[in-house]
Short mmCIF file of C-alpha atoms in Angstrom, two decimals:
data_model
loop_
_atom_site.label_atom_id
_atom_site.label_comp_id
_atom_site.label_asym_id
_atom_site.label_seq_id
_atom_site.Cartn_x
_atom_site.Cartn_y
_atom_site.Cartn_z
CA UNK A 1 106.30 131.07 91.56
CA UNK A 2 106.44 127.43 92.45
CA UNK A 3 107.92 126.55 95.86
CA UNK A 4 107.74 123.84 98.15
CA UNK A 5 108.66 123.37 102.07
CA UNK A 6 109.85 120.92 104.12
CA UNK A 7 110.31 122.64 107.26
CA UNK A 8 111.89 119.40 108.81
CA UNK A 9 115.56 119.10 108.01
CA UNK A 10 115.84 115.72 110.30
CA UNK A 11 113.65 113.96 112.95
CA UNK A 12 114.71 110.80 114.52
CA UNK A 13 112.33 108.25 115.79
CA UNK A 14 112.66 104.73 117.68
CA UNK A 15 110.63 101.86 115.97
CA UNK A 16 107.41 101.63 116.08
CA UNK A 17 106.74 105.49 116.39
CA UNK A 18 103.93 106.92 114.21
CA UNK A 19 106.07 109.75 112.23
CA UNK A 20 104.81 112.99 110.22
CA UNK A 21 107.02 114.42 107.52
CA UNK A 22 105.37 117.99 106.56
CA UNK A 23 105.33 119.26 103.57
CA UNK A 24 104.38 122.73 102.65
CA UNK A 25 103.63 123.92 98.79
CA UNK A 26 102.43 127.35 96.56
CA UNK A 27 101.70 127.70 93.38
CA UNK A 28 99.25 129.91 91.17
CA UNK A 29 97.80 127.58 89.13
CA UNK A 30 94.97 125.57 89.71
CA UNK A 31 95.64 122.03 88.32
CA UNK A 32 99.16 120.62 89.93
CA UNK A 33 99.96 117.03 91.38
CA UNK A 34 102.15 116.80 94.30
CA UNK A 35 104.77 113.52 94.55
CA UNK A 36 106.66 111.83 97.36
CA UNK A 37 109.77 110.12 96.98
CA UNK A 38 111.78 107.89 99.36
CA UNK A 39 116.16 108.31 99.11
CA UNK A 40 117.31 105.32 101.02
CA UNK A 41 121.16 105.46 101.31
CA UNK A 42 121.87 103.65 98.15
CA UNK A 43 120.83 107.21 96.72
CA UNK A 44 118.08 106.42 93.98
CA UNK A 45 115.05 108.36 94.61
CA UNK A 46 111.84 106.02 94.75
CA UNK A 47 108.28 107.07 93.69
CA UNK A 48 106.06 106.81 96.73
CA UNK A 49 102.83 108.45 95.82
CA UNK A 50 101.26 111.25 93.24
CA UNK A 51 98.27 113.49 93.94
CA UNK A 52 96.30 115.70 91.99
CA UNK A 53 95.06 118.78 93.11
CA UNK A 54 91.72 118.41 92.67
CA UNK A 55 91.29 115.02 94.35
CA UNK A 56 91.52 116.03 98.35
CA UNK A 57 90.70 111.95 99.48
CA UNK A 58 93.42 110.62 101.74
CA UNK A 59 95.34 108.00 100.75
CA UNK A 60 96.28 104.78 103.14
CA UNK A 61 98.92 102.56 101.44
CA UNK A 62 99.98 100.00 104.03
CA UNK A 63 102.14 102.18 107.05
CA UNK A 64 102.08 105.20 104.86
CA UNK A 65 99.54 107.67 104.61
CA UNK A 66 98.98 110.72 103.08
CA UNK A 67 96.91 113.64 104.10
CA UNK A 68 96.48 116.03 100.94
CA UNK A 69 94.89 119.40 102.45
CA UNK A 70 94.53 122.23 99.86
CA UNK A 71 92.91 124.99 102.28
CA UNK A 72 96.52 124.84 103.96
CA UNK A 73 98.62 124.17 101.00
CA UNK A 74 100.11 120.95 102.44
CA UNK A 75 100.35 117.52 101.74
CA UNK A 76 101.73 115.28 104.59
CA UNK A 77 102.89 112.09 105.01
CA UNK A 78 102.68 110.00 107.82
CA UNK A 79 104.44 106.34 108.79
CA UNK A 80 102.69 104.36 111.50
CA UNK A 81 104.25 102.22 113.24
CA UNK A 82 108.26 102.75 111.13
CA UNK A 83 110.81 100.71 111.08
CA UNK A 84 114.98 100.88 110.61
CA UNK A 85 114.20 100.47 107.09
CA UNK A 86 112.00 103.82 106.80
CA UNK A 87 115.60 105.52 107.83
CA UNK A 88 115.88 107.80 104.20
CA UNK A 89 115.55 111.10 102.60
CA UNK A 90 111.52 111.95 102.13
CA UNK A 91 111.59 114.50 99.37
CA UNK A 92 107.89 116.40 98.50
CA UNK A 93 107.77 117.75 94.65
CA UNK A 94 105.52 119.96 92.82
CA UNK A 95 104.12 119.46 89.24
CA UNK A 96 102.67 122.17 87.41
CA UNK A 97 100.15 120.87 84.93
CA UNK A 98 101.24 123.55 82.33
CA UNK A 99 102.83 122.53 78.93
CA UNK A 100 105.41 125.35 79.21
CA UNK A 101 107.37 123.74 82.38
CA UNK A 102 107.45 120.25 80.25
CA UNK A 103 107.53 117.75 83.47
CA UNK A 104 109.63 119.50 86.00
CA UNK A 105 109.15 119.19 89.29
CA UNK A 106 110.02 121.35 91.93
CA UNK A 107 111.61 119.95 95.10
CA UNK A 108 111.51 120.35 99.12
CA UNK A 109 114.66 120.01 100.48
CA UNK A 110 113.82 116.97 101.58
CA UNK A 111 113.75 115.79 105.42
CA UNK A 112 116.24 113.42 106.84
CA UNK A 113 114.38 110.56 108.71
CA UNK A 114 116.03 108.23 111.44
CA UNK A 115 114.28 105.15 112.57
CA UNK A 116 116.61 103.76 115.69
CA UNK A 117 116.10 100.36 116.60
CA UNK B 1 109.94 98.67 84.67
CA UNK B 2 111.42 102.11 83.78
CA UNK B 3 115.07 101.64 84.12
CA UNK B 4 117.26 104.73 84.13
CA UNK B 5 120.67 103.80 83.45
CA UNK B 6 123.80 106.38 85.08
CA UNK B 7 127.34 105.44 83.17
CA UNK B 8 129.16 106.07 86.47
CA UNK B 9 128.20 105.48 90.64
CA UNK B 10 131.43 107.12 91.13
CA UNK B 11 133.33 109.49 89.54
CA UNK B 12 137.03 111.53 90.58
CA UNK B 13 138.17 113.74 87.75
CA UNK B 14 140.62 117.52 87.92
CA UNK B 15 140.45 120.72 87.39
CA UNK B 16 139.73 121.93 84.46
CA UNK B 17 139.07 118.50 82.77
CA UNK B 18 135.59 118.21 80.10
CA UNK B 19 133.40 115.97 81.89
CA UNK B 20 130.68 113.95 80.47
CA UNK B 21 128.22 111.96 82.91
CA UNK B 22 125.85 110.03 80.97
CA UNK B 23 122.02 108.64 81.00
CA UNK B 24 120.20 106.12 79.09
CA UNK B 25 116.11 105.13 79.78
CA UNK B 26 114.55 102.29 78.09
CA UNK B 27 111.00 103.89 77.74
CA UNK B 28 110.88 106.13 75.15
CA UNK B 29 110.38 108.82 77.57
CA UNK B 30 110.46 112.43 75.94
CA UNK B 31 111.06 114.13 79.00
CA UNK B 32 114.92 113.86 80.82
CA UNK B 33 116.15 115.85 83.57
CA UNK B 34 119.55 116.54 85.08
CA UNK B 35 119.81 117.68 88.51
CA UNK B 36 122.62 117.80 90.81
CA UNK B 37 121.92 116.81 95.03
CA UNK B 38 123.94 118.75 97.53
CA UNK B 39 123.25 118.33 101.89
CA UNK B 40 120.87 120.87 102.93
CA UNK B 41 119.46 122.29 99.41
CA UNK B 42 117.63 119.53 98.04
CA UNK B 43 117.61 118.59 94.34
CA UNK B 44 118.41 121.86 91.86
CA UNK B 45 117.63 121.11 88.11
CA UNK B 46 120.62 122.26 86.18
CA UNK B 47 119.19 121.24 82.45
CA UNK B 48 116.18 119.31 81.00
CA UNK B 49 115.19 118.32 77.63
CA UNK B 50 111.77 117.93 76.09
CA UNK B 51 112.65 116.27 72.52
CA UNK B 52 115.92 115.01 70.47
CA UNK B 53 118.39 118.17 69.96
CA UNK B 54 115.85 120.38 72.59
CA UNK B 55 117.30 121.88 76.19
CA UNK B 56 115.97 123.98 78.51
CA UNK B 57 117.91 126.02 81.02
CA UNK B 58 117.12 124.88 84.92
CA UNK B 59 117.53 126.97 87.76
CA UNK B 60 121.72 126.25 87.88
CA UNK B 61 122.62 125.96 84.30
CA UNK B 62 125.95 127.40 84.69
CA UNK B 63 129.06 125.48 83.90
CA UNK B 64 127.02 122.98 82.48
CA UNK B 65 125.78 121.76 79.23
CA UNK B 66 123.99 118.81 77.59
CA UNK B 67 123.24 116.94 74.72
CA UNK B 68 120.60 114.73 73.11
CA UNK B 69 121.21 113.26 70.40
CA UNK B 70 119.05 110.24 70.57
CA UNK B 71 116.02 110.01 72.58
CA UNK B 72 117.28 107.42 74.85
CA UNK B 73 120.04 109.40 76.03
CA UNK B 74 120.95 112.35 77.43
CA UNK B 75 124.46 113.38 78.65
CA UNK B 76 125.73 116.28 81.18
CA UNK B 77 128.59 118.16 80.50
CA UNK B 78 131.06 119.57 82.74
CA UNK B 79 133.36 121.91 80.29
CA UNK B 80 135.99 122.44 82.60
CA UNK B 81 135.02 121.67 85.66
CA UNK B 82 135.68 123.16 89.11
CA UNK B 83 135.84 121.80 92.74
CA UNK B 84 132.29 123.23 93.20
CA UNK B 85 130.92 120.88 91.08
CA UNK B 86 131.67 118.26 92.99
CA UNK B 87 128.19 116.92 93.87
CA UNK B 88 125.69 113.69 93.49
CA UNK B 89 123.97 113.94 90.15
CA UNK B 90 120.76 112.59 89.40
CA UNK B 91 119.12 112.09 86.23
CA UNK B 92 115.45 111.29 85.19
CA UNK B 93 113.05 110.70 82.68
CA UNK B 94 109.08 110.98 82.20
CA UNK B 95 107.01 110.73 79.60
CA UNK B 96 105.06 113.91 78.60
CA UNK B 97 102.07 114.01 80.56
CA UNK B 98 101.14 115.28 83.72
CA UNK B 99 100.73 112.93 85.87
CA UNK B 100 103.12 110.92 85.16
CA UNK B 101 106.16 110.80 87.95
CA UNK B 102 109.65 110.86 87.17
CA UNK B 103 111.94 107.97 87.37
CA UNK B 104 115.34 108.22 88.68
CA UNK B 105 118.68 106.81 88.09
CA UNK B 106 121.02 105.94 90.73
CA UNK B 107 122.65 109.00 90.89
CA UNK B 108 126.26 109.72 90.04
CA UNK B 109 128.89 110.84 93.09
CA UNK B 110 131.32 113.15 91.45
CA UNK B 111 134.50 114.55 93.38
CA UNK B 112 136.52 117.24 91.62
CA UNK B 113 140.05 117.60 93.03
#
């Protein structure tokens, strides 16, 4: 089964907090890539960042990190120093790398970030 | 730039009524998804399509169909639709390899009354 867990539901911050969204996953197989999008209010979900499973390396992109930990199943993400324009919907996804599930990604629920000024 | 293309933002239709939401990409992606986004559960794929005239069931396919007729485009049907179906919903399209992301329209609010 593929599942993934965002144990957050909503965590509010005041600017220029360092913030950790978690992000939980299982699967069975062995080769998978794990995504991040953004949902800013305007709705349309934003591709932040893909991972594969067999490359562990951290990833620094500006404020937003990523910390890709396969022992533990998780793959967080992490935005020093946010601002009001962080303020979204962070949703984690799975990716199988099997033909059979042809692309489909399996969603978190997706935490609810607040950035107050 | 992918651009995935929703007919509607907004949507208000009845009970009862056939219901088409519709999606275009301009990539030639094989892959299109239709999910719909509801507070607290996340996004739930209802249908997704792998080729012209192919469909495969998601996790809420009921109530729902689709189509693809053309490659670019891939529609949602509502065949008579009900005020639990009222919803955001989001479609997407990939192309056919793994690592490739999905890219995502700007969603589609419907409200059945």
């Amino acid at each position: 089964a593929q599942k993934v867990t965002q144990a957050q539901t909503e965590i509010s911050v005041v600017e220029k907090e360092d913030v950790t969204l978690d992000c939980v996953y299982e699967t069975r197989d062995t080769t998978y890539y794990l995504f991040w999008y953004k949902q800013p209010p305007s709705g349309e979900l934003v591709f932040l960042i893909r991972r594969n499973s067999f490359d562990e390396q951290n990833e620094i992109s500006g404020r937003y990190s990523w910390n890709f930990q396969k022992s533990t199943s998780s793959f967080n993400f992490t935005i020093t120093a946010s601002q009001v324009v962080d303020s979204a919907v962070y949703f984690c996804a799975l990716r199988p790398d099997r033909g059979s599930t042809l692309g489909r990604l399996y969603f978190g629920r997706g935490t609810q970030l607040t950035v107050w000024p | 730039d992918v651009k995935v293309t929703q007919s509607s933002r907004y949507l208000v239709k009845r009970t009862g009524e056939k219901v088409f939401l519709e999606c275009v990409q301009d990539m030639d992606h094989e892959n299109m998804f239709w999910y719909r986004q509801d507070p607290g559960l996340g996004l739930r794929l209802i249908y997704f399509s792998y080729d012209v005239k192919m469909k495969e069931k998601g996790d809420i396919p009921e109530g729902y169909s689709v189509s693809r007729e053309k490659k670019e485009r891939f529609s949602l049907i509502l065949e008579s639709a009900s005020t639990n179906q009222t919803s955001m919903y989001l479609c997407a399209s990939t192309e056919n390899r793994e690592s490739r992301p999905q890219h995502f329209g700007d969603g589609t609010r419907l409200s059945i009354l």
